[in-house]
C-alpha positions as a printed Julia matrix, in Angstrom:
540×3 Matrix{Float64}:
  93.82  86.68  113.1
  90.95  86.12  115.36
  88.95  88.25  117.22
  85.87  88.85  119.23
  83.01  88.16  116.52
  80.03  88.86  118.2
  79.5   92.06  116.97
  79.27  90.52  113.41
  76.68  87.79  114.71
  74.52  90.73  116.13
  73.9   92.72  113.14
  73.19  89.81  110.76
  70.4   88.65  113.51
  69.1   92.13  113.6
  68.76  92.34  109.62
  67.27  88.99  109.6
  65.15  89.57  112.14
  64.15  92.96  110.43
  63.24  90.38  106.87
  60.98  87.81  109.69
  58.91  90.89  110.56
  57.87  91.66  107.09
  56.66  88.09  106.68
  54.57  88.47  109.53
  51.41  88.44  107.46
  52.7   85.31  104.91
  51.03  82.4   104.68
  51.04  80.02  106.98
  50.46  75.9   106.99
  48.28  73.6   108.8
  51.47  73.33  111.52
  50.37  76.4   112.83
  47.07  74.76  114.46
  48.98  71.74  114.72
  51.37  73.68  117.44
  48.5   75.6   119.03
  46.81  72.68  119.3
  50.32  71.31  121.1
  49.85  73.78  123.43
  46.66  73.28  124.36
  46.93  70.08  124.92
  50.35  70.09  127.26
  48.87  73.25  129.42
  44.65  72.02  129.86
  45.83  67.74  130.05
  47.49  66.09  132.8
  51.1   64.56  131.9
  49.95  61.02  131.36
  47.23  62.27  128.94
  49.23  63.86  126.53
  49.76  61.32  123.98
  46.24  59.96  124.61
  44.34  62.8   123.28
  42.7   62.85  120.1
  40.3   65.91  120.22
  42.01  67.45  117.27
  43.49  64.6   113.8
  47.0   66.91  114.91
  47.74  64.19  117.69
  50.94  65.05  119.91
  53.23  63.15  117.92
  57.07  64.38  118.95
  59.3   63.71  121.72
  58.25  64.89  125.69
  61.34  67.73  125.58
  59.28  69.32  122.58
  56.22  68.91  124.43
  57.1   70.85  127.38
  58.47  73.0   124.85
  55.0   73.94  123.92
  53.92  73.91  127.43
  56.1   76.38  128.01
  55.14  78.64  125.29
  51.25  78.1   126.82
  52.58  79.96  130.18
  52.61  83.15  127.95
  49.92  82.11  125.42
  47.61  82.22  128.05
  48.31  85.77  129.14
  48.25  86.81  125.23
  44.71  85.26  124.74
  43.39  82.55  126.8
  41.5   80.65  123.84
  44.7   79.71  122.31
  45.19  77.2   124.96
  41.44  76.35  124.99
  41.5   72.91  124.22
  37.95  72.52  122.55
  37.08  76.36  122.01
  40.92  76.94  120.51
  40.25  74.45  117.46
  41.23  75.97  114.14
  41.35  79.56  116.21
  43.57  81.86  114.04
  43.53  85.66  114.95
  46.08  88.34  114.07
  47.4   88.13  117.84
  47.37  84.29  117.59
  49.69  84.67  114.33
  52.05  87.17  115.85
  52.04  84.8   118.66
  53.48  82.09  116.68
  55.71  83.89  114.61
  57.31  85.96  117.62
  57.66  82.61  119.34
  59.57  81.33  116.51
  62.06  84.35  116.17
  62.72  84.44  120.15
  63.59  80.58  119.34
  65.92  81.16  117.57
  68.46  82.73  119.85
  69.64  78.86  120.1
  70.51  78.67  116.48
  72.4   81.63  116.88
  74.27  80.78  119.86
  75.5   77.41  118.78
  76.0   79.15  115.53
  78.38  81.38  117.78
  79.86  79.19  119.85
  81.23  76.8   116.65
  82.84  79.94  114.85
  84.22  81.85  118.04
  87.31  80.53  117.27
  87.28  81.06  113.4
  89.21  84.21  111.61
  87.04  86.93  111.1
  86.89  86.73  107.63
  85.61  83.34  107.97
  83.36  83.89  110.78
  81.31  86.57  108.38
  81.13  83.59  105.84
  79.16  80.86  108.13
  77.0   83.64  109.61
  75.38  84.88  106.84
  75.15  81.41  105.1
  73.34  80.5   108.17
  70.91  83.72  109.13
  69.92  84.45  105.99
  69.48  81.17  105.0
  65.74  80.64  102.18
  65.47  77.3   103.56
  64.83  79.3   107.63
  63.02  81.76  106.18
  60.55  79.92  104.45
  59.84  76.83  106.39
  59.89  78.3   109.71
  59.12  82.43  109.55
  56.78  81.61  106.61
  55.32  77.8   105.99
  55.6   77.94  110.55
  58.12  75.28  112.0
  60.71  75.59  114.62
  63.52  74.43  112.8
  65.67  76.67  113.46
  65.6   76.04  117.41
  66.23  72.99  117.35
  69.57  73.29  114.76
  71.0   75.54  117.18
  70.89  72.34  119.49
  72.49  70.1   116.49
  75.51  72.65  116.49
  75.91  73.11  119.97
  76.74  69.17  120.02
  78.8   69.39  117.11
  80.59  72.28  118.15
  81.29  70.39  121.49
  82.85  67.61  119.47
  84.86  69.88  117.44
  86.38  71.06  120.76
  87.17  67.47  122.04
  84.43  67.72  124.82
  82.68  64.63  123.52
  81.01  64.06  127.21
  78.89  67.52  125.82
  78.56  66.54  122.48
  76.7   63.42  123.33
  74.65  64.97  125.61
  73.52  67.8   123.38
  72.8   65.26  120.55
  70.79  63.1   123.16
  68.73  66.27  124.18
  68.26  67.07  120.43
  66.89  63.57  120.1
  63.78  63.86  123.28
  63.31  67.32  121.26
  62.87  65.37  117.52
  63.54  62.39  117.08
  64.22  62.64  113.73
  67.65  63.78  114.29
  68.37  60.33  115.6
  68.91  59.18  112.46
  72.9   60.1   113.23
  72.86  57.99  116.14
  74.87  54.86  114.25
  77.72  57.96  113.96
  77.56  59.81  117.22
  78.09  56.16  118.82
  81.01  54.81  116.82
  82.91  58.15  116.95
  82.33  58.93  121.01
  82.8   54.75  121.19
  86.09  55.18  119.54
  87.21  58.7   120.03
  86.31  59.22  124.04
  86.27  56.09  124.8
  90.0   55.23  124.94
  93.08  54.66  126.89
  93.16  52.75  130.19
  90.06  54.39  131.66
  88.1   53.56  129.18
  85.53  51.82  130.96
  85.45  55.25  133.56
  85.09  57.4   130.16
  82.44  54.87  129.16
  80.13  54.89  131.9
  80.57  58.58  132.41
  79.26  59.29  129.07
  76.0   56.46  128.49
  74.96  57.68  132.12
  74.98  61.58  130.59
  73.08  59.88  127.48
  70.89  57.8   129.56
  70.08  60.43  132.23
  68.86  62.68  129.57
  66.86  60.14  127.91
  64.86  58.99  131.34
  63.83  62.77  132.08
  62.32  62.81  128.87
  60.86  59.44  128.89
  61.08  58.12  132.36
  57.49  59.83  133.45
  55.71  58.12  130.38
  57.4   54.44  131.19
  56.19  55.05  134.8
  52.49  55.09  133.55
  53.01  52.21  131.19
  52.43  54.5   128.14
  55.72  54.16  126.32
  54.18  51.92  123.81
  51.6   54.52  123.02
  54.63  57.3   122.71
  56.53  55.22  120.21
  53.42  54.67  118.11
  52.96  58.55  118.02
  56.73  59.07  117.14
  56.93  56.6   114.35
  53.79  56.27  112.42
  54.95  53.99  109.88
  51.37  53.42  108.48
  51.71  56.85  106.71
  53.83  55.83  103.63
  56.84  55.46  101.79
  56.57  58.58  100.9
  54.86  62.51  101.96
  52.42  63.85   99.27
  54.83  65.81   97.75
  58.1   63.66   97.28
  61.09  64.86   98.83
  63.48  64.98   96.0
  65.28  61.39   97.22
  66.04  57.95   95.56
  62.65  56.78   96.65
  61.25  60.04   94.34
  63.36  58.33   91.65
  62.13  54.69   92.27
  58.53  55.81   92.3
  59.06  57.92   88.86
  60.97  54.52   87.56
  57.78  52.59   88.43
  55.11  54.77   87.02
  57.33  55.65   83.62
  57.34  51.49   83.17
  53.84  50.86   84.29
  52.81  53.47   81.88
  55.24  51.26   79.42
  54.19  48.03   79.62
  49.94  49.53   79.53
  50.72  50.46   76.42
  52.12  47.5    75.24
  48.97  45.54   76.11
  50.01  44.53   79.48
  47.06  44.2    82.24
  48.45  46.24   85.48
  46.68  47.55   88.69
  45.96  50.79   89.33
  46.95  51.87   92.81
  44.52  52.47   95.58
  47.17  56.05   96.18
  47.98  56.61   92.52
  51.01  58.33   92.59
  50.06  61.0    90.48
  46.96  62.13   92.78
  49.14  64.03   95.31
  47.85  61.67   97.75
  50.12  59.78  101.17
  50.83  56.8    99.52
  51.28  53.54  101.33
  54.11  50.53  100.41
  51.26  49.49   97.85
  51.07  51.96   95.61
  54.11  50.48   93.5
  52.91  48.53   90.43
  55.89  46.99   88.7
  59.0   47.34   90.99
  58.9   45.31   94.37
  57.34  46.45   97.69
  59.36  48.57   99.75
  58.97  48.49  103.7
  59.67  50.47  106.54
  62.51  48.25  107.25
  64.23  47.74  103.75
  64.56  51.76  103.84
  65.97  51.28  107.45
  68.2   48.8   106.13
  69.38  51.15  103.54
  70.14  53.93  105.26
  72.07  51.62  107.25
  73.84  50.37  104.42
  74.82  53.9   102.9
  76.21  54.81  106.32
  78.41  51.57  106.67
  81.49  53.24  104.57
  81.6   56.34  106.67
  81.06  54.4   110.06
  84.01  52.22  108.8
  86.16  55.17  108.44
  85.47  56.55  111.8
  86.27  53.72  113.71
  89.71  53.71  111.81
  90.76  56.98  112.3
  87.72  59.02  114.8
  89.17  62.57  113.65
  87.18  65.28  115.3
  88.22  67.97  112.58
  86.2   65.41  110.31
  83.13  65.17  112.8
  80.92  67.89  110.84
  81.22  66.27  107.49
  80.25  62.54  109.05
  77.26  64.22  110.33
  76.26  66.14  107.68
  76.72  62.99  105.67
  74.92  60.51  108.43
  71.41  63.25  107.57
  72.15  63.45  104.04
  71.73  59.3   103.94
  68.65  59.46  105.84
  66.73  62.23  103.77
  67.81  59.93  100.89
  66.44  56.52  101.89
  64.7   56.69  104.88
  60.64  56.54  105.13
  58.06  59.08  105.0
  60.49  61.66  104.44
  59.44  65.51  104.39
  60.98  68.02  102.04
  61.72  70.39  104.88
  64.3   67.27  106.37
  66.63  69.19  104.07
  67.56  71.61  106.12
  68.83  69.0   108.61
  72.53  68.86  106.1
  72.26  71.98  104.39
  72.35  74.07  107.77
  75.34  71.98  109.03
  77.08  72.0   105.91
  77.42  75.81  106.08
  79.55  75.16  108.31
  82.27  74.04  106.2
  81.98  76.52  103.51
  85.25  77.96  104.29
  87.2   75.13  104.43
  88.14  74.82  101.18
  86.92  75.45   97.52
  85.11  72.15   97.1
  83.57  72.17  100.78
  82.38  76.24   99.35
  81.33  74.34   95.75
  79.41  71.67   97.37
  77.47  73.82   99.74
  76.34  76.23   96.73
  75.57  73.67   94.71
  73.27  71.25   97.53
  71.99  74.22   99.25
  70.49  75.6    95.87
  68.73  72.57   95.17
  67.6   71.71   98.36
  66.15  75.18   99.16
  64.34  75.29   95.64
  62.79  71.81   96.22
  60.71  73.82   99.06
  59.27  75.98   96.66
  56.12  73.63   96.63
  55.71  74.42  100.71
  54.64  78.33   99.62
  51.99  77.38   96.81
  50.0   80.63   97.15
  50.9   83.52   94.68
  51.27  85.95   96.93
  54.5   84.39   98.26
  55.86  83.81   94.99
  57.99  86.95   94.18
  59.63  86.35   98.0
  60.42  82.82   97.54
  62.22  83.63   94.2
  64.06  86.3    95.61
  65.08  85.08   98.53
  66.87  81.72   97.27
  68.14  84.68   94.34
  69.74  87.13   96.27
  71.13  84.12   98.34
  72.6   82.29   96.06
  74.26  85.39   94.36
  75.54  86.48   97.68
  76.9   83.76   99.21
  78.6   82.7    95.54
  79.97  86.18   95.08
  80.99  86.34   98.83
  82.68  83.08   98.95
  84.63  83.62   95.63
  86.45  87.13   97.24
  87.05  85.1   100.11
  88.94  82.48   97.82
  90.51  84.67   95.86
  91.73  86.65   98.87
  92.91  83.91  100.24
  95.05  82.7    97.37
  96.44  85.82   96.16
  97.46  85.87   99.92
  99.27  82.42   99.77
 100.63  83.29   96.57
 102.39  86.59   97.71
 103.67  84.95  100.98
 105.35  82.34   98.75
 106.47  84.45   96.23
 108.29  87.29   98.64
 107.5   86.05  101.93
 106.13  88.61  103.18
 102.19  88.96  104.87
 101.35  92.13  104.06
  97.64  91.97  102.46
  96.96  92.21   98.36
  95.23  94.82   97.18
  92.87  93.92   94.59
  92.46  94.97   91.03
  90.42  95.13   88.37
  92.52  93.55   85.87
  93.18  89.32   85.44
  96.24  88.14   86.9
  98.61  85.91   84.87
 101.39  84.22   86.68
 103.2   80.66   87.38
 103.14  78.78   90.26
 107.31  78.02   89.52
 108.26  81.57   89.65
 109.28  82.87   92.87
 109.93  86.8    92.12
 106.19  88.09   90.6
 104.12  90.93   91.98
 100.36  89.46   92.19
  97.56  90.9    89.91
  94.51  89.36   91.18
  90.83  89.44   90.56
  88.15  87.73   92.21
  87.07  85.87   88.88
  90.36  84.12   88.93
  88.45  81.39   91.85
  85.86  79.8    89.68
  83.22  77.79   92.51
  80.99  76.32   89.85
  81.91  74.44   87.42
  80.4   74.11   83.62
  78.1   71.6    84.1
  76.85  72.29   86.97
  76.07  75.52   85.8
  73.97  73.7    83.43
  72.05  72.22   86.11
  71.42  74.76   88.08
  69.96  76.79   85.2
  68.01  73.83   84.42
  65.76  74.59   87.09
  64.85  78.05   85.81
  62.9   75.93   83.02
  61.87  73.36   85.25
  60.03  76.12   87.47
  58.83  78.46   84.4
  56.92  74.78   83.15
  55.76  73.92   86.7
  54.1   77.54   87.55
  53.21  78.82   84.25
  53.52  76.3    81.57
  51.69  73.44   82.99
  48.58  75.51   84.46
  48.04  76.85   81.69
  47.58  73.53   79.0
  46.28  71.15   81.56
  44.44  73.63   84.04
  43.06  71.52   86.73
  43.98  68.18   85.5
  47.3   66.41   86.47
  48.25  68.76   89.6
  50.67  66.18   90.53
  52.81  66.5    87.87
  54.55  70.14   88.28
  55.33  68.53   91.75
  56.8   65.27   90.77
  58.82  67.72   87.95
  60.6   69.17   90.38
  61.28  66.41   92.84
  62.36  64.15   90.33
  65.03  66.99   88.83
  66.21  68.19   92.22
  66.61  64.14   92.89
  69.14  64.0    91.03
  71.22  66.9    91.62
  71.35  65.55   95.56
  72.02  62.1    94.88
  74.83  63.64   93.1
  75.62  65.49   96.29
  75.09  62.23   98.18
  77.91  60.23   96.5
  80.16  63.35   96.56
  79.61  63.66  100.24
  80.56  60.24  100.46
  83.56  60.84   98.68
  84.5   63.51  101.38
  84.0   61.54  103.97
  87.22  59.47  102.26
  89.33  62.22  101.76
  92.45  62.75  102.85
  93.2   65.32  105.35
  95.77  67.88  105.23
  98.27  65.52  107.96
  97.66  62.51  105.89
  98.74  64.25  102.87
 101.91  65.37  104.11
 102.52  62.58  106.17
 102.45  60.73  102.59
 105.16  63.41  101.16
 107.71  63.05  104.21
């Protein structure tokens, strides 16, 4: 049954929004100046000075659609309190309107998430439609990176799943062109790009007007791309722009790992460095020793080989090949969401200087799938626990530590206990229908239901523990963390006080690293799997 849903979209923004207010007065990162100083720049410096200046280290460094995204927040900074905008006079100026500033700016932002988040589950049952909101509004990851640590994440996912809920619907002329706009916002997102092109190339670009559905849709892509560019190639600065937006000299990796294979491969390195030191060997010490919480640079590796900005290029390549393969042999749009998910998934694994809060670029998409089936619902539990506990690291200050905890808590919990009704619901449903034939709903009990699949004339018992979404070992895993977090805030502090600080930090990269390369090969796997057609096209 569908129906209008939303009413069911409102409330969950209002309680969310209710939970942003309180963390008003949070903490808040150095990306707070780095955006004032964003604005300051775009609103006091003519267009062709923007990535010039260097009055402030926090250069302009992301696409010209995000920069007149911060121009147009300065047309009402400037009302609020002029200094804000002040290039010189605004430097490291933080006052309590300032912060509500920000954070207000990041809430009203966030109407985009929600309407892409709306206009991908219009269509969906209710049921399912409650299922993908929540796993989206209340989301730890949101909450902490952009309503707490300051980011404007969330704005610019609602962009991601407009495009992908254009593709879902076929209109692939859209979908590119929301993708492409995403893109001159971030251009980290282009790391789907290989994806987007073989899937529109093979999907919309068909039939005997190909070439017609061709241009049509690289003239969208390329219209889009010389607004956001076109003024900077017209005063010769596009060189300058592209060193901004890809400053390779910063390292392999950020100064806290993400939790990737490159986490992994440093660990591997320093575990037999430390090896082969002890066995008399004569090794290097690092200029960025990996253990000082420092940006490291391609050097800092002393026994395994040098890795480049274009080996990790090459790799992410590489890890995408299988899935690109697949598209171009069958381009199913019902599949689209799960390439793309994928497609971000590869890059947060192996590509350069990648940040822990890239995360959210799969885990936000992959919501989207929960309801498709148990493993979709297993996967997403399991990747979006990990992923938004490897963020912990972002809120270091104690006063944030009770919300952090609770928030990825009650989440987890929620959406685990939420899912499994739905599950159960849903079987005990099927079950019914196939053992009477009738629709009528199941009422619930408290009590375990035993019964066979063979018999046809049963009356259905059911309880939600009868859907199981996570299985025994990874169980096991998850609760490893709990030790892995008790150690890193408690444990470690208090034997080595000040020395080591690195290690707590490379703890819990290194442990969440492996849960999501897990997830990487199992989202690899679904990218291979057999839809429901191909199954029964098998059968007949």
């Amino acid at each position: 049954m569908r129906t209008s849903n939303s009413h069911e979209l409102l409330w969950m923004v209002a309680v969310s929004t209710c939970i942003k207010l309180l963390l008003v007065p949070s903490y808040h990162s150095t990306d707070f100046e780095v955006h004032r100083h964003w604005m300051a720049i775009t609103s006091s410096l003519p267009l062709e000075e923007w990535y010039l200046d260097e009055t402030s280290e926090w250069t302009l460094d992301y696409p010209p659609f995000f920069a007149w995204f911060e121009r147009f927040l300065a047309l009402f900074a400037s009302y609020v309190d002029p200094r804000m905008v002040d290039l010189v006079g605004g430097l490291n100026y933080s006052s309590e309107t300032v912060i509500l500033f920000h954070r207000v700016t990041v809430m009203a932002a966030d109407s985009v998430l929600y309407w892409g988040l709306w206009r991908f589950c219009r269509k969906f049952p209710i049921e399912k439609q409650r299922i993908v909101y929540a796993a989206v509004a209340f989301s730890p990851g949101l909450l902490m990176v952009d309503h707490v640590h300051f980011q404007y994440n969330g704005f610019l996912l609602g962009i991601l799943l407009l495009s992908l809920s254009c593709l879902r619907e076929g209109r692939n002329v859209m979908g590119g062109f929301w993708f492409s706009v995403l893109v001159c916002f971030k251009h980290l997102f282009a790391v789907a790009g290989p994806i987007y092109f073989v899937y529109l190339l093979r999907h919309h670009c068909r039939g005997s007007s190909w070439f017609a559905k061709f241009f049509v849709l690289g003239s969208t892509v390329l219209s889009v791309v010389g607004v956001a560019f076109g003024p900077f190639i017209y005063y010769g600065q596009m060189g300058q722009v592209l060193k901004r937006l890809f400053p390779f000299g910063r390292g392999l990796c950020h100064a806290y790992w993400a939790p990737n294979f490159w986490s992994l491969y440093n660990t591997t390195d320093k575990v037999l460095a430390a090896a082969l030191r002890l066995l008399g060997v004569d090794l290097p010490t690092p200029k960025a020793a990996m253990t000082g919480g420092l940006v490291g640079d391609s050097s800092g590796h002393v026994v395994l080989p040098k890795v480049t900005p274009a080996v990790t290029g090459l790799l992410v390549l590489v890890a995408m090949l299988p899935c690109m393969i697949r598209i171009w042999r069958k381009p199913r749009r019902s599949e689209v969401v799960q390439w793309i998910v994928y497609s971000y998934i590869c890059g947060y694994m192996f590509g350069w200087h990648v940040h822990e809060k890239a995360a959210l670029h799969f885990v936000v998409p992959l919501s989207l799938l929960i309801v498709d089936s148990v493993e979709a619902s297993v996967d997403f539990v399991f990747i979006s626990t990990v992923s938004y506990y490897s963020l912990f690291p972002l809120l270091f200050e104690g006063k944030e530590y009770p919300i952090k905890v609770l928030l990825l808590f009650l989440y987890t919990y929620g959406i685990t206990i939420y899912q499994t009704h739905y599950f159960g619901d849903l079987q005990a449903r099927q079950l019914n229908e196939s053992g009477d034939g009738q629709t009528e709903p199941v009422e619930p009990t408290v009590s375990k239901s035993s019964f066979s699949a063979s018999k046809v004339n049963w009356k259905v018992d059911y309880s939600f523990q009868e859907v199981e979404l996570i299985g025994s070992w990874k169980k096991l895993y998850l609760c490893g963390l709990i030790p892995v977090e008790l150690y890193s805030q408690f444990l470690h502090p208090f034997v080595f006080k000040d020395r080591l600080p690195f290690v707590p930090l490379m703890l819990i990269s290194v442990y969440c690293a492996v849960g999501l390369f897990y997830s990487w090969a199992k989202q690899l796997r679904a990218c291979f799997k057999e839809s429901k057609s191909e199954v029964l096209s098998k059968v007949h």
